[in-house]
Amino acid sequence: MPYRYSTGDERLDEDLAALIDRVGPSANTDLIHQMMVTCCKLIKDGTERGDVKILNTTLKEMRYAFKVFSPYRRVRKVSLFGSARCGSDTDDYKQATAFAEEIAKRGFMIITGAGHGIMEAGNRGAGREKSFGVNIRLPFEQVANDFIAHDKKLVNFKYFFTRKLAFLKETHGIVCSPGGFGTHDEGLEVMTLVQTGKSHMLPIVFMHPEGGTFWTDWHNYVTDRLLTRGMISPEDLSLYKITDSYLEACDEVTRFYRRYHSMR
């Protein structure tokens, strides 16, 4: 049979199809066949080993992440971002813990980056049973925290882009506590994806402790430097909410899905 996406060798295409059939029935044989064709093309293209390593690791990491999350597909989840460097005695940490504990009581699970600081607070507050960790292997600073380490819902990634994809694919809401470059990168990418229609709408909340100005200072920069110069639109400011209350952050997430459900 002819294949729309082919190796260019009809017999090889049929051999690949036969191999897939031997593995077992699947509703996705056409897509798996295309993936195998792509692998064959890597050989024909003479693709360098370093490039093949990237593809190989990406495929293995994403396959395993899909497997881990699959049993929980019908459970809503919130991704919690924030600094890995804040201690357990800080207001940021305490607020993140309280948020995770409360949102878990409301039926959500928590996804964190599995490290320390705010990530640890999220796993601690939600508890191991309602926690995921998507860890990144780094030469410093990133060992899985005690509240998610060795759990079956911990996934380790080599690449930031596969880790970020797992975060965004599986989440139903984003909450950012104060943090550095990584926190800003994650929060801004989510807003970019929603703004450009590459992601479904979801609640995005920037949360800092009562009396704090971390995210309001950032918001002032956005309005003063980006909005006034026409680099973003006024309606873009509605993509996110800033709060100093963990309860209000929880309400923003749950209220969104009460409205979203009624819209559907």
XYZ file of N, CA and C in Angstrom:
792
model
N 0.840 -1.198 0.000
C 0.000 0.000 0.000
C 0.876 1.250 0.000
N 0.468 2.336 -0.674
C 1.266 3.558 -0.691
C 1.121 4.309 0.646
N 2.195 4.946 1.073
C 2.196 5.719 2.316
C 2.433 7.186 1.989
N 1.638 8.042 2.615
C 1.774 9.480 2.359
C 3.138 9.987 2.817
N 3.615 9.438 3.912
C 4.944 9.796 4.423
C 5.797 8.551 4.330
N 6.736 8.561 3.416
C 7.387 7.314 3.026
C 8.905 7.421 3.109
N 9.536 6.271 3.245
C 10.997 6.204 3.180
C 11.486 6.346 1.740
N 10.566 6.191 0.804
C 10.948 6.175 -0.600
C 11.234 4.769 -1.101
N 11.131 3.807 -0.188
C 11.350 2.396 -0.532
C 10.090 1.644 -0.108
N 9.286 1.231 -1.064
C 7.997 0.606 -0.761
C 8.161 -0.644 0.099
N 9.168 -1.440 -0.194
C 9.370 -2.671 0.583
C 9.742 -2.336 2.023
N 10.585 -1.329 2.214
C 10.966 -0.927 3.568
C 9.758 -0.398 4.336
N 8.915 0.375 3.653
C 7.693 0.865 4.299
C 6.829 -0.303 4.788
N 6.718 -1.335 3.956
C 5.910 -2.494 4.337
C 6.555 -3.266 5.487
N 7.876 -3.334 5.488
C 8.581 -4.009 6.597
C 8.342 -3.272 7.920
N 8.356 -1.950 7.860
C 8.097 -1.162 9.070
C 6.673 -1.405 9.566
N 5.729 -1.434 8.646
C 4.336 -1.684 9.014
C 4.178 -3.065 9.640
N 4.869 -4.056 9.083
C 4.793 -5.407 9.622
C 5.390 -5.470 11.024
N 6.476 -4.751 11.235
C 7.111 -4.724 12.550
C 6.170 -4.121 13.594
N 5.488 -3.048 13.205
C 4.526 -2.413 14.115
C 3.401 -3.382 14.451
N 2.912 -4.113 13.456
C 1.837 -5.085 13.684
C 2.270 -6.175 14.652
N 3.536 -6.540 14.616
C 4.051 -7.588 15.509
C 4.023 -7.128 16.959
N 4.229 -5.832 17.179
C 4.248 -5.303 18.550
C 2.862 -5.375 19.168
N 1.829 -5.119 18.367
C 0.473 -5.214 18.877
C -0.434 -4.193 18.238
N -1.747 -4.345 18.427
C -2.703 -3.411 17.824
C -2.633 -2.039 18.486
N -2.862 -1.016 17.697
C -2.847 0.357 18.212
C -3.663 1.231 17.281
N -4.321 2.219 17.872
C -5.062 3.185 17.061
C -4.135 4.205 16.421
N -2.859 4.135 16.768
C -1.898 5.140 16.311
C -0.827 4.563 15.399
N -1.125 3.457 14.731
C -0.105 2.829 13.892
C 0.378 3.748 12.779
N -0.523 4.605 12.257
C -0.108 5.499 11.178
C 0.946 6.492 11.667
N 0.759 7.029 12.882
C 1.715 7.989 13.431
C 3.024 7.305 13.827
N 2.919 6.108 14.382
C 4.128 5.376 14.758
C 4.937 5.023 13.510
N 4.215 4.670 12.442
C 4.899 4.381 11.176
C 5.651 5.623 10.693
N 5.038 6.784 10.800
C 5.695 8.016 10.386
C 6.944 8.290 11.233
N 6.852 8.011 12.542
C 8.017 8.204 13.404
C 9.159 7.293 12.993
N 8.839 6.062 12.643
C 9.871 5.123 12.218
C 10.451 5.526 10.865
N 9.606 6.055 9.994
C 10.102 6.567 8.711
C 11.094 7.706 8.957
N 10.752 8.578 9.896
C 11.655 9.679 10.235
C 12.998 9.151 10.712
N 12.980 8.105 11.538
C 14.235 7.510 12.012
C 15.057 6.969 10.854
N 14.387 6.332 9.898
C 15.102 5.826 8.718
C 15.706 6.976 7.920
N 14.981 8.095 7.853
C 15.489 9.252 7.115
C 16.715 9.855 7.789
N 16.792 9.725 9.113
C 17.985 10.204 9.819
C 19.220 9.460 9.318
N 19.062 8.171 9.058
C 20.179 7.375 8.545
C 20.538 7.833 7.141
N 19.517 7.969 6.299
C 19.765 8.380 4.913
C 20.357 9.785 4.828
N 19.948 10.647 5.770
C 20.455 12.022 5.767
C 21.884 12.130 6.288
N 22.378 11.056 6.904
C 23.702 11.115 7.507
C 23.733 12.052 8.702
N 22.645 12.095 9.447
C 22.526 13.010 10.588
C 23.634 12.744 11.606
N 24.243 13.809 12.097
C 25.349 13.673 13.044
C 24.876 13.035 14.345
N 25.781 12.327 14.991
C 25.434 11.568 16.193
C 24.880 12.481 17.301
N 25.452 13.662 17.460
C 24.982 14.568 18.494
C 23.532 14.969 18.291
N 23.137 15.168 17.024
C 21.754 15.522 16.717
C 20.812 14.345 16.975
N 21.281 13.151 16.638
C 20.463 11.961 16.891
C 20.280 11.750 18.393
N 21.310 12.059 19.172
C 21.203 11.931 20.626
C 20.100 12.835 21.178
N 19.993 14.033 20.622
C 18.948 14.958 21.075
C 17.573 14.368 20.817
N 17.375 13.854 19.596
C 16.083 13.253 19.249
C 15.801 12.013 20.095
N 16.807 11.206 20.305
C 16.647 9.977 21.072
C 16.234 10.276 22.513
N 16.950 11.200 23.145
C 16.637 11.551 24.534
C 15.264 12.198 24.642
N 14.949 13.065 23.685
C 13.642 13.740 23.692
C 12.511 12.723 23.628
N 12.602 11.782 22.727
C 11.551 10.778 22.564
C 11.405 9.924 23.819
N 12.528 9.501 24.394
C 12.472 8.647 25.578
C 11.897 9.400 26.770
N 12.310 10.660 26.937
C 11.804 11.434 28.072
C 10.316 11.700 27.953
N 9.858 12.075 26.774
C 8.440 12.381 26.608
C 7.587 11.118 26.726
N 8.059 9.997 26.183
C 7.302 8.754 26.313
C 7.098 8.403 27.779
N 8.161 8.521 28.553
C 8.046 8.160 29.973
C 7.140 9.148 30.714
N 7.244 10.429 30.394
C 6.379 11.428 31.036
C 4.909 11.139 30.734
N 4.594 10.815 29.481
C 3.218 10.471 29.119
C 2.727 9.287 29.949
N 3.590 8.303 30.128
C 3.226 7.109 30.891
C 2.923 7.462 32.344
N 3.741 8.338 32.934
C 3.556 8.710 34.338
C 2.263 9.481 34.544
N 1.985 10.422 33.657
C 0.808 11.273 33.821
C -0.492 10.601 33.391
N -0.401 9.587 32.540
C -1.589 8.998 31.932
C -2.664 8.562 32.936
N -2.325 7.925 34.055
C -3.384 7.496 34.979
C -4.137 8.650 35.643
N -3.599 9.869 35.530
C -4.178 11.020 36.225
C -4.748 12.050 35.247
N -5.024 11.624 34.022
C -5.464 12.555 32.995
C -6.765 13.267 33.350
N -7.617 12.626 34.131
C -8.916 13.213 34.454
C -8.873 14.060 35.731
N -7.690 14.202 36.303
C -7.530 15.024 37.510
C -6.874 16.340 37.122
N -7.487 17.449 37.496
C -6.900 18.751 37.184
C -5.657 19.000 38.030
N -4.736 19.737 37.434
C -3.442 19.969 38.075
C -3.044 21.435 37.941
N -2.270 21.900 38.904
C -1.727 23.254 38.880
C -0.210 23.161 38.932
N 0.458 23.878 38.040
C 1.914 23.960 38.077
C 2.324 25.144 38.938
N 3.210 24.890 39.876
C 3.691 25.925 40.789
C 5.148 26.213 40.483
N 5.427 27.442 40.083
C 6.786 27.877 39.780
C 7.277 28.841 40.854
N 8.583 28.910 41.033
C 9.145 29.846 41.991
C 10.600 29.519 42.279
N 11.218 30.336 43.080
C 12.646 30.225 43.353
C 13.012 28.927 44.052
N 14.137 28.347 43.635
C 14.683 27.173 44.315
C 15.519 27.574 45.523
N 15.710 28.870 45.726
C 16.700 29.328 46.696
C 16.108 29.900 47.982
N 14.784 29.896 48.117
C 14.211 30.437 49.347
C 14.082 29.332 50.388
N 14.414 29.676 51.629
C 14.388 28.696 52.704
C 12.994 28.472 53.256
N 12.856 27.427 54.057
C 11.553 27.067 54.603
C 11.042 28.070 55.637
N 11.903 28.979 56.069
C 11.491 29.987 57.049
C 11.017 31.287 56.396
N 11.017 31.337 55.063
C 10.626 32.568 54.373
C 9.115 32.617 54.148
N 8.615 33.833 54.000
C 7.181 34.005 53.738
C 6.787 33.408 52.391
N 7.692 33.492 51.408
C 7.401 32.918 50.088
C 7.141 31.422 50.205
N 8.003 30.741 50.927
C 7.893 29.292 51.102
C 6.613 28.937 51.842
N 6.348 29.648 52.929
C 5.160 29.362 53.742
C 3.884 29.586 52.945
N 3.864 30.644 52.139
C 2.674 30.914 51.333
C 2.475 29.830 50.276
N 3.563 29.419 49.624
C 3.463 28.371 48.601
C 2.994 27.055 49.206
N 3.464 26.738 50.397
C 3.014 25.528 51.087
C 1.519 25.587 51.368
N 1.074 26.743 51.873
C -0.348 26.912 52.191
C -1.206 26.832 50.925
N -0.723 27.429 49.841
C -1.463 27.360 48.579
C -1.617 25.910 48.120
N -0.508 25.168 48.113
C -0.543 23.786 47.632
C -1.452 22.921 48.495
N -1.404 23.140 49.790
C -2.265 22.371 50.688
C -3.736 22.658 50.409
N -4.068 23.933 50.206
C -5.458 24.322 49.987
C -5.963 23.860 48.626
N -5.162 24.029 47.586
C -5.637 23.649 46.247
C -5.785 22.129 46.153
N -4.954 21.390 46.897
C -5.098 19.937 46.933
C -6.413 19.545 47.602
N -6.797 20.280 48.642
C -8.077 20.023 49.302
C -9.244 20.252 48.345
N -9.034 21.116 47.353
C -10.098 21.418 46.398
C -10.087 20.477 45.197
N -9.287 19.435 45.283
C -9.335 18.391 44.268
C -8.283 18.463 43.189
N -7.354 19.403 43.281
C -6.297 19.528 42.285
C -5.031 18.811 42.751
N -4.211 18.433 41.793
C -2.869 17.948 42.080
C -1.881 19.058 41.755
N -0.675 18.935 42.293
C 0.364 19.947 42.109
C 1.499 19.371 41.269
N 1.960 20.153 40.305
C 3.168 19.819 39.543
C 4.236 20.850 39.893
N 5.390 20.382 40.326
C 6.512 21.292 40.575
C 7.738 20.797 39.822
N 8.776 21.613 39.866
C 10.032 21.227 39.253
C 10.852 20.283 40.098
N 10.297 19.845 41.249
C 10.859 18.781 42.099
C 12.089 19.208 42.889
N 12.526 20.455 42.727
C 13.705 20.907 43.458
C 13.348 21.439 44.833
N 14.175 22.346 45.306
C 13.981 22.901 46.645
C 13.254 24.243 46.574
N 13.225 24.968 47.657
C 12.559 26.262 47.674
C 11.065 26.126 47.440
N 10.539 26.945 46.510
C 9.104 26.938 46.224
C 8.646 25.580 45.722
N 9.491 24.899 44.972
C 9.124 23.573 44.458
C 8.905 22.595 45.607
N 9.809 22.621 46.556
C 9.664 21.776 47.740
C 8.404 22.139 48.519
N 8.151 23.441 48.649
C 6.953 23.901 49.357
C 5.689 23.359 48.703
N 5.657 23.346 47.377
C 4.495 22.837 46.675
C 4.255 21.366 46.932
N 5.301 20.564 46.834
C 5.161 19.135 47.100
C 4.852 18.866 48.566
N 5.430 19.651 49.421
C 5.177 19.498 50.859
C 3.715 19.798 51.190
N 3.200 20.895 50.648
C 1.834 21.289 50.956
C 0.803 20.339 50.391
N 1.002 19.912 49.159
C 0.031 19.021 48.519
C 0.116 17.605 49.059
N 1.310 17.222 49.513
C 1.521 15.851 49.947
C 1.931 14.964 48.793
N 2.651 13.915 49.104
C 3.191 13.032 48.069
C 2.101 12.446 47.169
N 0.958 12.109 47.757
C -0.110 11.467 46.990
C -0.655 12.373 45.894
N -0.631 13.686 46.113
C -1.197 14.627 45.149
C -0.125 15.477 44.483
N 1.082 14.952 44.407
C 2.207 15.696 43.843
C 2.824 14.998 42.640
N 3.257 15.824 41.698
C 4.157 15.399 40.630
C 5.436 16.208 40.732
N 6.517 15.633 40.258
C 7.763 16.376 40.148
C 8.352 16.170 38.774
N 8.680 17.270 38.081
C 9.353 17.167 36.787
C 10.733 17.812 36.959
N 11.680 16.974 37.254
C 13.011 17.412 37.659
C 13.914 17.638 36.448
N 14.842 18.568 36.583
C 15.838 18.801 35.542
C 17.207 18.432 36.092
N 17.953 17.687 35.320
C 19.279 17.287 35.772
C 20.262 18.424 35.521
N 20.796 19.002 36.594
C 21.730 20.118 36.516
C 23.006 19.772 37.282
N 24.115 20.446 36.943
C 25.343 20.199 37.700
C 25.321 20.859 39.074
N 24.270 21.622 39.386
C 24.167 22.290 40.676
C 22.695 22.481 41.014
N 22.392 22.570 42.266
C 21.128 23.139 42.763
C 19.876 22.303 42.552
N 19.908 21.209 41.819
C 18.639 20.564 41.479
C 18.666 19.079 41.790
N 18.469 18.746 43.048
C 18.240 17.375 43.473
C 16.803 17.309 43.953
N 16.102 16.238 43.634
C 14.692 16.142 44.012
C 14.520 16.289 45.513
N 13.516 17.070 45.909
C 13.273 17.297 47.329
C 12.691 16.044 47.994
N 12.750 16.035 49.318
C 12.352 14.846 50.077
C 10.876 14.503 49.941
N 10.055 15.454 49.506
C 8.617 15.234 49.456
C 8.145 14.621 48.133
N 9.081 14.450 47.185
C 8.742 13.818 45.906
C 9.815 12.824 45.460
N 10.978 12.847 46.107
C 12.078 11.958 45.722
C 11.632 10.503 45.779
N 12.032 9.741 44.762
C 11.767 8.294 44.655
C 10.286 7.963 44.461
N 9.473 8.963 44.216
C 8.053 8.721 43.982
C 7.853 8.284 42.534
N 6.816 7.500 42.304
C 6.531 7.041 40.943
C 6.065 8.187 40.053
N 5.709 9.319 40.653
C 5.252 10.479 39.878
C 6.364 11.519 39.708
N 7.594 11.094 39.865
C 8.761 11.937 39.603
C 9.350 11.570 38.246
N 9.528 12.579 37.392
C 10.115 12.375 36.067
C 11.359 13.245 35.955
N 12.456 12.668 35.506
C 13.706 13.401 35.351
C 13.953 13.730 33.886
N 14.352 14.977 33.641
C 14.594 15.442 32.278
C 16.032 15.936 32.125
N 16.553 15.716 30.940
C 17.858 16.278 30.588
C 17.705 17.674 30.006
N 16.638 17.862 29.214
C 16.455 19.117 28.482
C 15.345 19.967 29.093
N 15.583 21.264 29.131
C 14.577 22.179 29.642
C 13.327 22.180 28.754
N 13.514 22.065 27.447
C 12.341 22.205 26.572
C 11.390 21.023 26.715
N 11.899 19.800 26.948
C 11.006 18.664 27.163
C 10.333 18.770 28.524
N 11.081 19.239 29.498
C 10.511 19.438 30.836
C 9.389 20.474 30.797
N 9.646 21.561 30.091
C 8.637 22.618 30.003
C 7.396 22.127 29.263
N 7.600 21.337 28.225
C 6.466 20.783 27.491
C 5.616 19.899 28.399
N 6.267 19.102 29.241
C 5.523 18.252 30.172
C 4.716 19.102 31.147
N 5.337 20.154 31.677
C 4.623 21.087 32.556
C 3.353 21.596 31.886
N 3.522 22.160 30.710
C 2.426 22.890 30.078
C 1.370 21.964 29.494
N 1.788 20.809 29.023
C 0.825 19.865 28.460
C -0.126 19.336 29.523
N 0.395 19.117 30.720
C -0.393 18.436 31.741
C -1.123 19.384 32.690
N -0.798 20.662 32.673
C -1.340 21.556 33.690
C -2.667 22.178 33.284
N -3.420 22.562 34.305
C -4.687 23.269 34.103
C -4.644 24.664 34.725
N -3.507 25.042 35.248
C -3.347 26.364 35.840
C -1.901 26.604 36.205
N -1.513 27.871 36.228
C -0.140 28.257 36.541
C -0.162 29.228 37.715
N 0.657 28.951 38.716
C 0.842 29.896 39.820
C 2.338 30.131 39.971
N 2.732 31.399 39.898
C 4.140 31.771 40.025
C 4.366 32.498 41.345
N 5.191 31.942 42.190
C 5.693 32.640 43.362
C 6.943 33.411 42.941
N 7.454 34.298 43.796
C 8.667 35.030 43.426
C 9.810 34.087 43.048
N 10.518 34.454 42.006
C 11.622 33.616 41.549
C 12.513 34.350 40.568
N 13.498 33.645 40.066
C 14.501 34.252 39.201
C 14.241 34.039 37.726
N 15.315 33.845 36.970
C 15.201 33.713 35.513
C 14.261 32.579 35.123
N 14.400 31.417 35.785
C 13.587 30.269 35.412
C 12.103 30.514 35.611
N 11.756 31.133 36.740
C 10.354 31.431 37.030
C 9.788 32.393 35.997
N 10.559 33.436 35.671
C 10.095 34.394 34.666
C 9.968 33.738 33.292
N 10.922 32.897 32.960
C 10.872 32.196 31.676
C 9.614 31.356 31.577
N 9.316 30.606 32.621
C 8.157 29.715 32.601
C 6.847 30.501 32.546
N 6.741 31.522 33.390
C 5.519 32.319 33.402
C 5.283 33.053 32.100
N 6.338 33.654 31.553
C 6.192 34.417 30.316
C 5.904 33.511 29.120
N 6.491 32.323 29.113
C 6.195 31.431 27.980
C 4.739 30.991 27.989
N 4.205 30.711 29.174
C 2.794 30.333 29.245
C 1.925 31.455 28.694
N 2.201 32.692 29.108
C 1.408 33.820 28.611
C 1.559 33.987 27.111
N 2.761 33.760 26.594
C 2.984 33.850 25.157
C 2.162 32.800 24.411
N 2.138 31.588 24.934
C 1.389 30.514 24.280
C -0.109 30.803 24.289
N -0.609 31.309 25.404
C -2.035 31.651 25.470
C -2.332 32.834 24.551
N -1.473 33.841 24.596
C -1.664 35.050 23.787
C -1.699 34.732 22.297
N -0.870 33.788 21.874
C -0.768 33.454 20.448
C -1.690 32.317 20.025
N -2.488 31.806 20.970
C -3.407 30.735 20.637
C -2.772 29.367 20.535
N -1.531 29.239 20.990
C -0.854 27.944 20.963
C -1.189 27.097 22.183
N -1.895 27.692 23.130
C -2.339 26.967 24.315
C -3.793 27.316 24.577
N -4.513 26.378 25.175
C -5.867 26.681 25.620
C -5.807 27.721 26.740
N -6.892 28.399 26.962
C -6.966 29.351 28.056
C -6.844 28.621 29.391
N -6.128 29.228 30.314
C -6.000 28.662 31.647
C -5.661 29.780 32.624
N -5.967 29.600 33.903
C -5.669 30.654 34.875
C -4.167 30.789 35.103
N -3.696 32.037 35.104
C -2.287 32.345 35.367
C -2.255 33.346 36.519
N -1.635 32.956 37.620
C -1.644 33.771 38.829
C -0.220 34.028 39.279
N 0.082 35.294 39.568
C 1.358 35.678 40.166
C 1.096 36.014 41.629
N 1.730 35.274 42.519
C 1.408 35.336 43.936
C 2.645 35.697 44.756
N 2.516 36.708 45.586
C 3.570 37.025 46.548
C 2.945 37.246 47.922
N 3.739 37.199 48.997
C 3.181 37.318 50.344
C 2.533 38.680 50.595
N 1.659 38.704 51.562
C 0.953 39.922 51.924
C 1.939 41.033 52.253
N 1.696 42.206 51.679
C 2.585 43.342 51.893
C 3.763 43.379 50.929
N 3.919 42.324 50.132
C 5.029 42.272 49.186
C 4.727 43.038 47.907
N 5.779 43.308 47.141
C 5.616 44.065 45.889
C 6.303 43.369 44.718
N 6.717 42.122 44.895
C 7.512 41.456 43.870
C 6.822 41.487 42.511
N 5.591 41.019 42.454
C 4.913 40.944 41.156
C 4.248 42.263 40.767
N 3.906 43.099 41.722
C 3.366 44.412 41.348
C 4.467 45.273 40.741
N 5.694 45.140 41.240
C 6.821 45.840 40.615
C 7.012 45.352 39.182
N 6.911 44.053 38.993
C 7.030 43.492 37.643
C 5.899 44.001 36.753
N 4.684 44.022 37.293
C 3.531 44.516 36.533
C 3.733 45.977 36.128
N 4.295 46.774 37.019
C 4.554 48.181 36.704
C 5.534 48.296 35.538
N 6.532 47.420 35.512
C 7.477 47.413 34.394
C 6.749 47.053 33.091
N 5.885 46.036 33.167
C 5.141 45.605 31.972
C 4.297 46.754 31.417
N 3.604 47.449 32.298
C 2.737 48.543 31.835
C 3.554 49.756 31.385
N 4.597 50.094 32.140
C 5.378 51.289 31.825
C 6.261 51.114 30.599
N 6.824 49.942 30.429
C 7.806 49.725 29.365
C 7.261 49.002 28.146
N 6.295 48.146 28.346
C 5.774 47.361 27.221
C 4.448 47.908 26.705
N 3.511 48.125 27.612
C 2.188 48.583 27.187
C 2.247 49.981 26.588
N 2.933 50.898 27.254
C 2.963 52.285 26.777
C 3.695 52.420 25.450
N 4.544 51.471 25.112
C 5.260 51.508 23.834
C 4.554 50.688 22.756
N 3.396 50.147 23.088
C 2.640 49.380 22.108
C 3.190 48.005 21.825
N 4.055 47.501 22.710
C 4.642 46.181 22.497
C 3.702 45.055 22.917
N 2.723 45.387 23.747
C 1.642 44.468 24.067
C 0.337 45.262 23.994
N -0.774 44.552 23.983
C -2.083 45.199 23.919
C -2.680 45.309 25.315
N -3.564 46.266 25.538
C -4.203 46.392 26.863
C -4.877 45.102 27.317
N -5.485 44.379 26.379
C -6.173 43.143 26.765
C -5.215 42.055 27.224
N -3.925 42.181 26.872
C -2.950 41.191 27.321
C -2.795 41.198 28.841
N -3.102 42.332 29.465
C -2.990 42.416 30.919
C -4.028 41.541 31.617
N -5.052 41.139 30.874
C -6.086 40.284 31.461
C -5.677 38.813 31.453
N -4.520 38.502 30.888
C -4.062 37.115 30.852
C -3.680 36.609 32.231
N -3.379 37.506 33.157
C -2.876 37.079 34.463
C -3.494 37.896 35.583
N -3.363 37.353 36.771
C -3.839 38.022 37.976
C -2.701 38.059 38.989
N -2.596 39.153 39.722
C -1.607 39.288 40.793
C -2.338 39.330 42.124
N -1.845 38.585 43.092
C -2.478 38.556 44.404
C -1.433 38.355 45.493
N -1.785 38.791 46.709
C -0.927 38.532 47.858
C -1.601 37.548 48.821
N -2.612 36.847 48.325
C -3.365 35.910 49.152
C -3.392 34.524 48.504
N -2.945 33.523 49.240
C -2.981 32.170 48.672
C -4.409 31.680 48.487
N -5.320 32.146 49.329
C -6.722 31.766 49.169
C -7.309 32.386 47.903
N -6.939 33.626 47.630
C -7.420 34.268 46.408
C -6.835 33.576 45.178
N -5.587 33.130 45.281
C -4.981 32.377 44.176
C -5.758 31.085 43.927
N -6.127 30.387 44.994
C -6.922 29.172 44.854
C -8.284 29.481 44.238
N -8.896 30.555 44.707
C -10.207 30.941 44.176
C -10.127 31.258 42.690
N -9.052 31.909 42.263
C -8.893 32.267 40.854
C -8.848 31.013 39.984
N -8.148 29.990 40.462
C -8.048 28.737 39.702
C -9.388 28.016 39.667
N -10.001 27.844 40.824
C -11.249 27.072 40.871
C -12.400 27.814 40.208
N -12.424 29.153 40.354
C -13.486 29.948 39.729
C -13.393 29.876 38.217
N -12.176 29.857 37.699
C -11.974 29.749 36.255
C -12.656 28.492 35.724
N -12.492 27.375 36.433
C -13.047 26.122 35.918
C -14.537 25.993 36.174
N -15.077 26.714 37.132
C -16.534 26.766 37.236
C -17.116 27.498 36.037
N -16.477 28.597 35.648
C -16.938 29.350 34.472
C -16.674 28.567 33.197
N -15.489 27.969 33.106
C -15.091 27.236 31.905
C -16.037 26.074 31.656
N -16.391 25.371 32.725
C -17.305 24.233 32.588
C -18.673 24.699 32.097
N -19.125 25.841 32.632
C -20.442 26.321 32.223
C -20.436 26.789 30.772
N -19.282 27.317 30.315
C -19.168 27.754 28.922
C -19.231 26.550 27.976
N -18.682 25.450 28.398
C -18.661 24.260 27.547
C -20.031 23.595 27.533
